[in-house]
mmCIF file with all atom_site columns, C-alpha atoms in Angstrom:
data_model
loop_
_atom_site.group_PDB
_atom_site.id
_atom_site.type_symbol
_atom_site.label_atom_id
_atom_site.label_alt_id
_atom_site.label_comp_id
_atom_site.label_asym_id
_atom_site.label_entity_id
_atom_site.label_seq_id
_atom_site.pdbx_PDB_ins_code
_atom_site.Cartn_x
_atom_site.Cartn_y
_atom_site.Cartn_z
_atom_site.occupancy
_atom_site.B_iso_or_equiv
_atom_site.pdbx_formal_charge
_atom_site.auth_seq_id
_atom_site.auth_comp_id
_atom_site.auth_asym_id
_atom_site.auth_atom_id
_atom_site.pdbx_PDB_model_num
ATOM 1   C CA . MET A 1 1   ? 0.172   -0.032 0.148   1.00 0.00 ? 838  MET A CA 1
ATOM 2   C CA . MET A 1 2   ? 2.813   2.554  0.562   1.00 0.00 ? 839  MET A CA 1
ATOM 3   C CA . ARG A 1 3   ? 4.200   1.777  -2.759  1.00 0.00 ? 840  ARG A CA 1
ATOM 4   C CA . SER A 1 4   ? 1.497   2.763  -4.298  1.00 0.00 ? 841  SER A CA 1
ATOM 5   C CA . ILE A 1 5   ? 1.519   6.383  -2.071  1.00 0.00 ? 842  ILE A CA 1
ATOM 6   C CA . LEU A 1 6   ? 4.687   6.852  -3.586  1.00 0.00 ? 843  LEU A CA 1
ATOM 7   C CA . VAL A 1 7   ? 4.403   6.173  -6.892  1.00 0.00 ? 844  VAL A CA 1
ATOM 8   C CA . GLY A 1 8   ? 1.270   8.435  -7.075  1.00 0.00 ? 845  GLY A CA 1
ATOM 9   C CA . LEU A 1 9   ? 3.134   10.808 -5.492  1.00 0.00 ? 846  LEU A CA 1
ATOM 10  C CA . CYS A 1 10  ? 5.972   10.286 -8.043  1.00 0.00 ? 847  CYS A CA 1
ATOM 11  C CA . LEU A 1 11  ? 3.189   10.905 -10.885 1.00 0.00 ? 848  LEU A CA 1
ATOM 12  C CA . LEU A 1 12  ? 1.970   13.902 -9.208  1.00 0.00 ? 849  LEU A CA 1
ATOM 13  C CA . VAL A 1 13  ? 5.217   15.288 -8.621  1.00 0.00 ? 850  VAL A CA 1
ATOM 14  C CA . ALA A 1 14  ? 7.078   14.347 -12.379 1.00 0.00 ? 851  ALA A CA 1
ATOM 15  C CA . ALA A 1 15  ? 4.282   15.220 -14.950 1.00 0.00 ? 852  ALA A CA 1
ATOM 16  C CA . PRO A 1 16  ? 3.284   19.140 -14.373 1.00 0.00 ? 853  PRO A CA 1
ATOM 17  C CA . VAL A 1 17  ? 6.745   19.435 -13.357 1.00 0.00 ? 854  VAL A CA 1
ATOM 18  C CA . ALA A 1 18  ? 8.069   18.359 -17.008 1.00 0.00 ? 855  ALA A CA 1
ATOM 19  C CA . VAL A 1 19  ? 5.527   20.390 -18.830 1.00 0.00 ? 856  VAL A CA 1
ATOM 20  C CA . HIS A 1 20  ? 5.297   23.750 -16.655 1.00 0.00 ? 857  HIS A CA 1
ATOM 21  C CA . ALA A 1 21  ? 8.745   23.382 -14.522 1.00 0.00 ? 858  ALA A CA 1
ATOM 22  C CA . GLN A 1 22  ? 6.852   25.690 -12.189 1.00 0.00 ? 859  GLN A CA 1
ATOM 23  C CA . VAL A 1 23  ? 6.004   24.984 -9.011  1.00 0.00 ? 860  VAL A CA 1
ATOM 24  C CA . GLU A 1 24  ? 4.218   26.535 -5.401  1.00 0.00 ? 861  GLU A CA 1
ATOM 25  C CA . VAL A 1 25  ? 5.103   25.827 -2.445  1.00 0.00 ? 862  VAL A CA 1
ATOM 26  C CA . GLY A 1 26  ? 4.030   26.883 1.074   1.00 0.00 ? 863  GLY A CA 1
ATOM 27  C CA . VAL A 1 27  ? 2.836   26.345 4.668   1.00 0.00 ? 864  VAL A CA 1
ATOM 28  C CA . ASP A 1 28  ? -0.631  26.803 6.004   1.00 0.00 ? 865  ASP A CA 1
ATOM 29  C CA . GLY A 1 29  ? -1.660  26.779 9.963   1.00 0.00 ? 866  GLY A CA 1
ATOM 30  C CA . GLY A 1 30  ? -4.904  26.982 11.518  1.00 0.00 ? 867  GLY A CA 1
ATOM 31  C CA . LEU A 1 31  ? -8.162  24.626 12.681  1.00 0.00 ? 868  LEU A CA 1
ATOM 32  C CA . VAL A 1 32  ? -9.125  21.467 12.352  1.00 0.00 ? 869  VAL A CA 1
ATOM 33  C CA . PHE A 1 33  ? -12.494 20.396 14.170  1.00 0.00 ? 870  PHE A CA 1
ATOM 34  C CA . ASN A 1 34  ? -13.295 16.703 13.708  1.00 0.00 ? 871  ASN A CA 1
ATOM 35  C CA . THR A 1 35  ? -16.743 15.060 14.581  1.00 0.00 ? 872  THR A CA 1
ATOM 36  C CA . GLY A 1 36  ? -19.301 13.127 13.676  1.00 0.00 ? 873  GLY A CA 1
ATOM 37  C CA . PHE A 1 37  ? -17.883 9.827  14.743  1.00 0.00 ? 874  PHE A CA 1
ATOM 38  C CA . GLU A 1 38  ? -20.338 7.272  14.316  1.00 0.00 ? 875  GLU A CA 1
ATOM 39  C CA . THR A 1 39  ? -20.171 4.765  17.004  1.00 0.00 ? 876  THR A CA 1
ATOM 40  C CA . SER A 1 40  ? -18.509 7.419  19.463  1.00 0.00 ? 877  SER A CA 1
ATOM 41  C CA . ASP A 1 41  ? -21.437 10.239 19.816  1.00 0.00 ? 878  ASP A CA 1
ATOM 42  C CA . ASN A 1 42  ? -19.444 12.527 22.203  1.00 0.00 ? 879  ASN A CA 1
ATOM 43  C CA . VAL A 1 43  ? -15.835 12.428 20.476  1.00 0.00 ? 880  VAL A CA 1
ATOM 44  C CA . THR A 1 44  ? -15.032 16.369 19.169  1.00 0.00 ? 881  THR A CA 1
ATOM 45  C CA . GLN A 1 45  ? -11.074 16.784 18.515  1.00 0.00 ? 882  GLN A CA 1
ATOM 46  C CA . ILE A 1 46  ? -10.247 20.039 18.119  1.00 0.00 ? 883  ILE A CA 1
ATOM 47  C CA . SER A 1 47  ? -6.028  20.903 16.557  1.00 0.00 ? 884  SER A CA 1
ATOM 48  C CA . ILE A 1 48  ? -4.745  24.485 17.146  1.00 0.00 ? 885  ILE A CA 1
ATOM 49  C CA . PRO A 1 49  ? -2.565  24.926 14.968  1.00 0.00 ? 886  PRO A CA 1
ATOM 50  C CA . THR A 1 50  ? -2.744  22.839 12.676  1.00 0.00 ? 887  THR A CA 1
ATOM 51  C CA . GLY A 1 51  ? 0.245   22.371 10.085  1.00 0.00 ? 888  GLY A CA 1
ATOM 52  C CA . ARG A 1 52  ? 0.081   21.126 6.378   1.00 0.00 ? 889  ARG A CA 1
ATOM 53  C CA . ALA A 1 53  ? 2.585   22.465 3.764   1.00 0.00 ? 890  ALA A CA 1
ATOM 54  C CA . ARG A 1 54  ? 1.584   22.922 0.314   1.00 0.00 ? 891  ARG A CA 1
ATOM 55  C CA . VAL A 1 55  ? 2.792   21.819 -2.941  1.00 0.00 ? 892  VAL A CA 1
ATOM 56  C CA . GLY A 1 56  ? 0.959   23.150 -6.100  1.00 0.00 ? 893  GLY A CA 1
ATOM 57  C CA . PHE A 1 57  ? 1.562   22.580 -9.977  1.00 0.00 ? 894  PHE A CA 1
ATOM 58  C CA . PRO A 1 58  ? -0.367  24.806 -11.938 1.00 0.00 ? 895  PRO A CA 1
ATOM 59  C CA . MET A 1 59  ? -1.606  23.607 -14.955 1.00 0.00 ? 896  MET A CA 1
ATOM 60  C CA . GLY A 1 60  ? -2.603  26.083 -17.436 1.00 0.00 ? 897  GLY A CA 1
ATOM 61  C CA . GLU A 1 61  ? -5.142  29.491 -16.491 1.00 0.00 ? 898  GLU A CA 1
ATOM 62  C CA . LEU A 1 62  ? -7.636  27.599 -14.467 1.00 0.00 ? 899  LEU A CA 1
ATOM 63  C CA . LEU A 1 63  ? -6.453  24.528 -12.802 1.00 0.00 ? 900  LEU A CA 1
ATOM 64  C CA . THR A 1 64  ? -3.850  24.010 -10.309 1.00 0.00 ? 901  THR A CA 1
ATOM 65  C CA . LEU A 1 65  ? -2.629  20.030 -8.963  1.00 0.00 ? 902  LEU A CA 1
ATOM 66  C CA . GLU A 1 66  ? -1.727  20.630 -5.402  1.00 0.00 ? 903  GLU A CA 1
ATOM 67  C CA . THR A 1 67  ? -1.334  18.468 -2.362  1.00 0.00 ? 904  THR A CA 1
ATOM 68  C CA . LEU A 1 68  ? -1.473  19.217 1.455   1.00 0.00 ? 905  LEU A CA 1
ATOM 69  C CA . LEU A 1 69  ? 1.426   17.191 3.073   1.00 0.00 ? 906  LEU A CA 1
ATOM 70  C CA . GLY A 1 70  ? 1.059   16.461 6.880   1.00 0.00 ? 907  GLY A CA 1
ATOM 71  C CA . PHE A 1 71  ? 3.476   14.474 9.062   1.00 0.00 ? 908  PHE A CA 1
ATOM 72  C CA . GLN A 1 72  ? 3.726   14.081 12.588  1.00 0.00 ? 909  GLN A CA 1
ATOM 73  C CA . ARG A 1 73  ? 6.344   11.676 15.024  1.00 0.00 ? 910  ARG A CA 1
ATOM 74  C CA . VAL A 1 74  ? 5.162   10.899 18.274  1.00 0.00 ? 911  VAL A CA 1
ATOM 75  C CA . SER A 1 75  ? 7.838   8.731  20.781  1.00 0.00 ? 912  SER A CA 1
ATOM 76  C CA . LEU A 1 76  ? 6.023   7.564  24.078  1.00 0.00 ? 913  LEU A CA 1
ATOM 77  C CA . GLY A 1 77  ? 8.241   4.929  25.970  1.00 0.00 ? 914  GLY A CA 1
ATOM 78  C CA . GLY A 1 78  ? 10.173  3.140  24.348  1.00 0.00 ? 915  GLY A CA 1
ATOM 79  C CA . GLU A 1 79  ? 7.355   2.926  21.059  1.00 0.00 ? 916  GLU A CA 1
ATOM 80  C CA . SER A 1 80  ? 6.894   5.627  18.384  1.00 0.00 ? 917  SER A CA 1
ATOM 81  C CA . GLY A 1 81  ? 5.289   6.061  15.701  1.00 0.00 ? 918  GLY A CA 1
ATOM 82  C CA . SER A 1 82  ? 4.382   8.196  12.863  1.00 0.00 ? 919  SER A CA 1
ATOM 83  C CA . ALA A 1 83  ? 1.175   9.715  10.861  1.00 0.00 ? 920  ALA A CA 1
ATOM 84  C CA . LEU A 1 84  ? 1.377   10.780 7.175   1.00 0.00 ? 921  LEU A CA 1
ATOM 85  C CA . ASN A 1 85  ? -1.351  12.877 5.500   1.00 0.00 ? 922  ASN A CA 1
ATOM 86  C CA . LEU A 1 86  ? -1.601  13.224 1.904   1.00 0.00 ? 923  LEU A CA 1
ATOM 87  C CA . LEU A 1 87  ? -4.935  15.403 0.185   1.00 0.00 ? 924  LEU A CA 1
ATOM 88  C CA . PRO A 1 88  ? -4.181  15.693 -3.339  1.00 0.00 ? 925  PRO A CA 1
ATOM 89  C CA . GLY A 1 89  ? -6.642  17.854 -5.429  1.00 0.00 ? 926  GLY A CA 1
ATOM 90  C CA . MET A 1 90  ? -7.104  19.781 -8.361  1.00 0.00 ? 927  MET A CA 1
ATOM 91  C CA . ASN A 1 91  ? -7.604  23.677 -7.487  1.00 0.00 ? 928  ASN A CA 1
ATOM 92  C CA . VAL A 1 92  ? -10.101 25.274 -10.071 1.00 0.00 ? 929  VAL A CA 1
ATOM 93  C CA . ARG A 1 93  ? -10.126 29.083 -10.660 1.00 0.00 ? 930  ARG A CA 1
ATOM 94  C CA . LEU A 1 94  ? -13.014 31.388 -10.193 1.00 0.00 ? 931  LEU A CA 1
ATOM 95  C CA . GLY A 1 95  ? -12.275 34.927 -11.752 1.00 0.00 ? 932  GLY A CA 1
ATOM 96  C CA . ASP A 1 96  ? -9.775  37.127 -11.426 1.00 0.00 ? 933  ASP A CA 1
ATOM 97  C CA . GLY A 1 97  ? -10.447 37.886 -7.516  1.00 0.00 ? 934  GLY A CA 1
ATOM 98  C CA . GLY A 1 98  ? -8.195  35.185 -6.717  1.00 0.00 ? 935  GLY A CA 1
ATOM 99  C CA . GLY A 1 99  ? -11.185 32.342 -5.330  1.00 0.00 ? 936  GLY A CA 1
ATOM 100 C CA . TYR A 1 100 ? -11.097 28.782 -5.989  1.00 0.00 ? 937  TYR A CA 1
ATOM 101 C CA . LEU A 1 101 ? -12.948 25.655 -5.711  1.00 0.00 ? 938  LEU A CA 1
ATOM 102 C CA . ARG A 1 102 ? -10.749 22.408 -4.768  1.00 0.00 ? 939  ARG A CA 1
ATOM 103 C CA . GLY A 1 103 ? -11.710 19.075 -4.998  1.00 0.00 ? 940  GLY A CA 1
ATOM 104 C CA . GLU A 1 104 ? -9.977  16.619 -3.139  1.00 0.00 ? 941  GLU A CA 1
ATOM 105 C CA . VAL A 1 105 ? -8.900  12.992 -2.361  1.00 0.00 ? 942  VAL A CA 1
ATOM 106 C CA . ALA A 1 106 ? -7.657  12.298 1.437   1.00 0.00 ? 943  ALA A CA 1
ATOM 107 C CA . VAL A 1 107 ? -5.335  9.336  1.960   1.00 0.00 ? 944  VAL A CA 1
ATOM 108 C CA . ALA A 1 108 ? -3.964  8.904  6.089   1.00 0.00 ? 945  ALA A CA 1
ATOM 109 C CA . ARG A 1 109 ? -1.228  6.575  6.821   1.00 0.00 ? 946  ARG A CA 1
ATOM 110 C CA . ALA A 1 110 ? -0.345  6.008  10.325  1.00 0.00 ? 947  ALA A CA 1
ATOM 111 C CA . SER A 1 111 ? 1.708   3.355  12.188  1.00 0.00 ? 948  SER A CA 1
ATOM 112 C CA . PHE A 1 112 ? 2.618   2.891  15.576  1.00 0.00 ? 949  PHE A CA 1
ATOM 113 C CA . GLY A 1 113 ? 4.463   -0.007 17.314  1.00 0.00 ? 950  GLY A CA 1
ATOM 114 C CA . GLY A 1 114 ? 5.194   -2.531 14.304  1.00 0.00 ? 951  GLY A CA 1
ATOM 115 C CA . GLU A 1 115 ? 1.337   -1.514 13.529  1.00 0.00 ? 952  GLU A CA 1
ATOM 116 C CA . SER A 1 116 ? 0.236   0.697  10.460  1.00 0.00 ? 953  SER A CA 1
ATOM 117 C CA . GLU A 1 117 ? -3.125  1.754  9.601   1.00 0.00 ? 954  GLU A CA 1
ATOM 118 C CA . THR A 1 118 ? -4.555  3.692  5.947   1.00 0.00 ? 955  THR A CA 1
ATOM 119 C CA . GLN A 1 119 ? -8.412  5.772  6.172   1.00 0.00 ? 956  GLN A CA 1
ATOM 120 C CA . TRP A 1 120 ? -9.232  7.066  2.985   1.00 0.00 ? 957  TRP A CA 1
ATOM 121 C CA . GLY A 1 121 ? -11.651 10.276 2.571   1.00 0.00 ? 958  GLY A CA 1
ATOM 122 C CA . PHE A 1 122 ? -12.827 12.877 0.225   1.00 0.00 ? 959  PHE A CA 1
ATOM 123 C CA . GLY A 1 123 ? -14.046 16.300 0.534   1.00 0.00 ? 960  GLY A CA 1
ATOM 124 C CA . GLY A 1 124 ? -13.538 20.176 -1.125  1.00 0.00 ? 961  GLY A CA 1
ATOM 125 C CA . ALA A 1 125 ? -12.658 23.248 -0.269  1.00 0.00 ? 962  ALA A CA 1
ATOM 126 C CA . VAL A 1 126 ? -13.014 27.186 -1.036  1.00 0.00 ? 963  VAL A CA 1
ATOM 127 C CA . GLY A 1 127 ? -10.535 29.767 -0.841  1.00 0.00 ? 964  GLY A CA 1
ATOM 128 C CA . VAL A 1 128 ? -9.016  32.569 -1.962  1.00 0.00 ? 965  VAL A CA 1
ATOM 129 C CA . ARG A 1 129 ? -4.819  33.244 -2.801  1.00 0.00 ? 966  ARG A CA 1
ATOM 130 C CA . MET A 1 130 ? -4.081  36.917 -2.982  1.00 0.00 ? 967  MET A CA 1
ATOM 131 C CA . GLN A 1 131 ? -0.976  38.252 -4.486  1.00 0.00 ? 968  GLN A CA 1
ATOM 132 C CA . VAL A 1 132 ? 1.433   39.898 -2.442  1.00 0.00 ? 969  VAL A CA 1
ATOM 133 C CA . ASP A 1 133 ? 4.546   40.257 -4.141  1.00 0.00 ? 970  ASP A CA 1
ATOM 134 C CA . ASP A 1 134 ? 5.683   38.687 -7.861  1.00 0.00 ? 971  ASP A CA 1
ATOM 135 C CA . ALA A 1 135 ? 5.472   35.695 -6.618  1.00 0.00 ? 972  ALA A CA 1
ATOM 136 C CA . VAL A 1 136 ? 4.453   35.439 -3.136  1.00 0.00 ? 973  VAL A CA 1
ATOM 137 C CA . PHE A 1 137 ? 0.218   34.436 -2.302  1.00 0.00 ? 974  PHE A CA 1
ATOM 138 C CA . PHE A 1 138 ? -1.384  35.143 0.944   1.00 0.00 ? 975  PHE A CA 1
ATOM 139 C CA . ARG A 1 139 ? -4.008  32.387 1.523   1.00 0.00 ? 976  ARG A CA 1
ATOM 140 C CA . LEU A 1 140 ? -7.570  31.658 3.505   1.00 0.00 ? 977  LEU A CA 1
ATOM 141 C CA . GLU A 1 141 ? -8.699  28.253 2.873   1.00 0.00 ? 978  GLU A CA 1
ATOM 142 C CA . GLY A 1 142 ? -11.960 26.699 4.487   1.00 0.00 ? 979  GLY A CA 1
ATOM 143 C CA . GLY A 1 143 ? -12.380 22.787 3.323   1.00 0.00 ? 980  GLY A CA 1
ATOM 144 C CA . PHE A 1 144 ? -14.317 19.846 4.486   1.00 0.00 ? 981  PHE A CA 1
ATOM 145 C CA . ASP A 1 145 ? -13.307 15.885 4.491   1.00 0.00 ? 982  ASP A CA 1
ATOM 146 C CA . ARG A 1 146 ? -15.413 12.655 4.650   1.00 0.00 ? 983  ARG A CA 1
ATOM 147 C CA . TRP A 1 147 ? -12.996 10.291 6.546   1.00 0.00 ? 984  TRP A CA 1
ATOM 148 C CA . LEU A 1 148 ? -14.429 6.391  5.311   1.00 0.00 ? 985  LEU A CA 1
ATOM 149 C CA . GLU A 1 149 ? -14.920 4.017  8.022   1.00 0.00 ? 986  GLU A CA 1
ATOM 150 C CA . ASP A 1 150 ? -12.429 0.895  7.570   1.00 0.00 ? 987  ASP A CA 1
ATOM 151 C CA . GLN A 1 151 ? -13.936 -2.166 9.701   1.00 0.00 ? 988  GLN A CA 1
ATOM 152 C CA . ASP A 1 152 ? -11.245 -4.303 9.467   1.00 0.00 ? 989  ASP A CA 1
ATOM 153 C CA . SER A 1 153 ? -9.037  -1.741 11.147  1.00 0.00 ? 990  SER A CA 1
ATOM 154 C CA . PHE A 1 154 ? -11.560 -0.318 13.626  1.00 0.00 ? 991  PHE A CA 1
ATOM 155 C CA . GLN A 1 155 ? -11.310 3.110  12.152  1.00 0.00 ? 992  GLN A CA 1
ATOM 156 C CA . GLU A 1 156 ? -14.942 4.929  12.219  1.00 0.00 ? 993  GLU A CA 1
ATOM 157 C CA . ALA A 1 157 ? -16.178 7.460  9.758   1.00 0.00 ? 994  ALA A CA 1
ATOM 158 C CA . TYR A 1 158 ? -16.096 11.696 10.790  1.00 0.00 ? 995  TYR A CA 1
ATOM 159 C CA . ASN A 1 159 ? -15.604 14.512 9.333   1.00 0.00 ? 996  ASN A CA 1
ATOM 160 C CA . GLU A 1 160 ? -13.163 17.070 9.180   1.00 0.00 ? 997  GLU A CA 1
ATOM 161 C CA . ILE A 1 161 ? -13.849 20.946 9.058   1.00 0.00 ? 998  ILE A CA 1
ATOM 162 C CA . ARG A 1 162 ? -10.389 22.696 8.648   1.00 0.00 ? 999  ARG A CA 1
ATOM 163 C CA . ILE A 1 163 ? -9.744  26.718 8.114   1.00 0.00 ? 1000 ILE A CA 1
ATOM 164 C CA . THR A 1 164 ? -6.328  27.591 7.428   1.00 0.00 ? 1001 THR A CA 1
ATOM 165 C CA . VAL A 1 165 ? -4.517  30.768 6.467   1.00 0.00 ? 1002 VAL A CA 1
ATOM 166 C CA . GLY A 1 166 ? -1.219  30.540 4.580   1.00 0.00 ? 1003 GLY A CA 1
ATOM 167 C CA . VAL A 1 167 ? 1.702   31.855 2.872   1.00 0.00 ? 1004 VAL A CA 1
ATOM 168 C CA . SER A 1 168 ? 3.240   30.185 -0.964  1.00 0.00 ? 1005 SER A CA 1
ATOM 169 C CA . ALA A 1 169 ? 5.528   30.936 -3.457  1.00 0.00 ? 1006 ALA A CA 1
ATOM 170 C CA . ILE A 1 170 ? 5.716   30.188 -6.773  1.00 0.00 ? 1007 ILE A CA 1
ATOM 171 C CA . VAL A 1 171 ? 9.447   28.668 -7.556  1.00 0.00 ? 1008 VAL A CA 1
ATOM 172 C CA . GLY A 1 172 ? 11.191  27.831 -11.107 1.00 0.00 ? 1009 GLY A CA 1
ATOM 173 C CA . GLY A 1 173 ? 9.626   28.503 -14.512 1.00 0.00 ? 1010 GLY A CA 1
#
């Protein structure tokens, strides 16, 4: 499974870079609110701040192929674990004001103490990308993802709502 994710990431990076030789990279911070757990009615998780990196590849005037990346490493006693979140998506520009809509697929890979799990989801976002300098942009984005249940790994479905602000810059081309 991890090999499939890595191959997908390589394709995500290689194809647009070869065509445009231009990459937009950035960092986001903000609020993530997880709710709607189906078996645990009283569980609500809030993360402030939350951080993700952003890597985007312009695909013309209206489209940008963009991935949000998150990574965490935890060490507890003699055990350690990690969590990797990938949210590849397609941004569609809305006019000249910097607004965009984003459709995305989500994958989370977590491992702790020799056990690993993968969870899938889907969602979207609406945002604004405002130019600050020639190649520097300020971002404000609100998003929603529905994480799917995986009974084999005892992972329940839930909703993730995020509000992020960030800065990004165009590199290359």
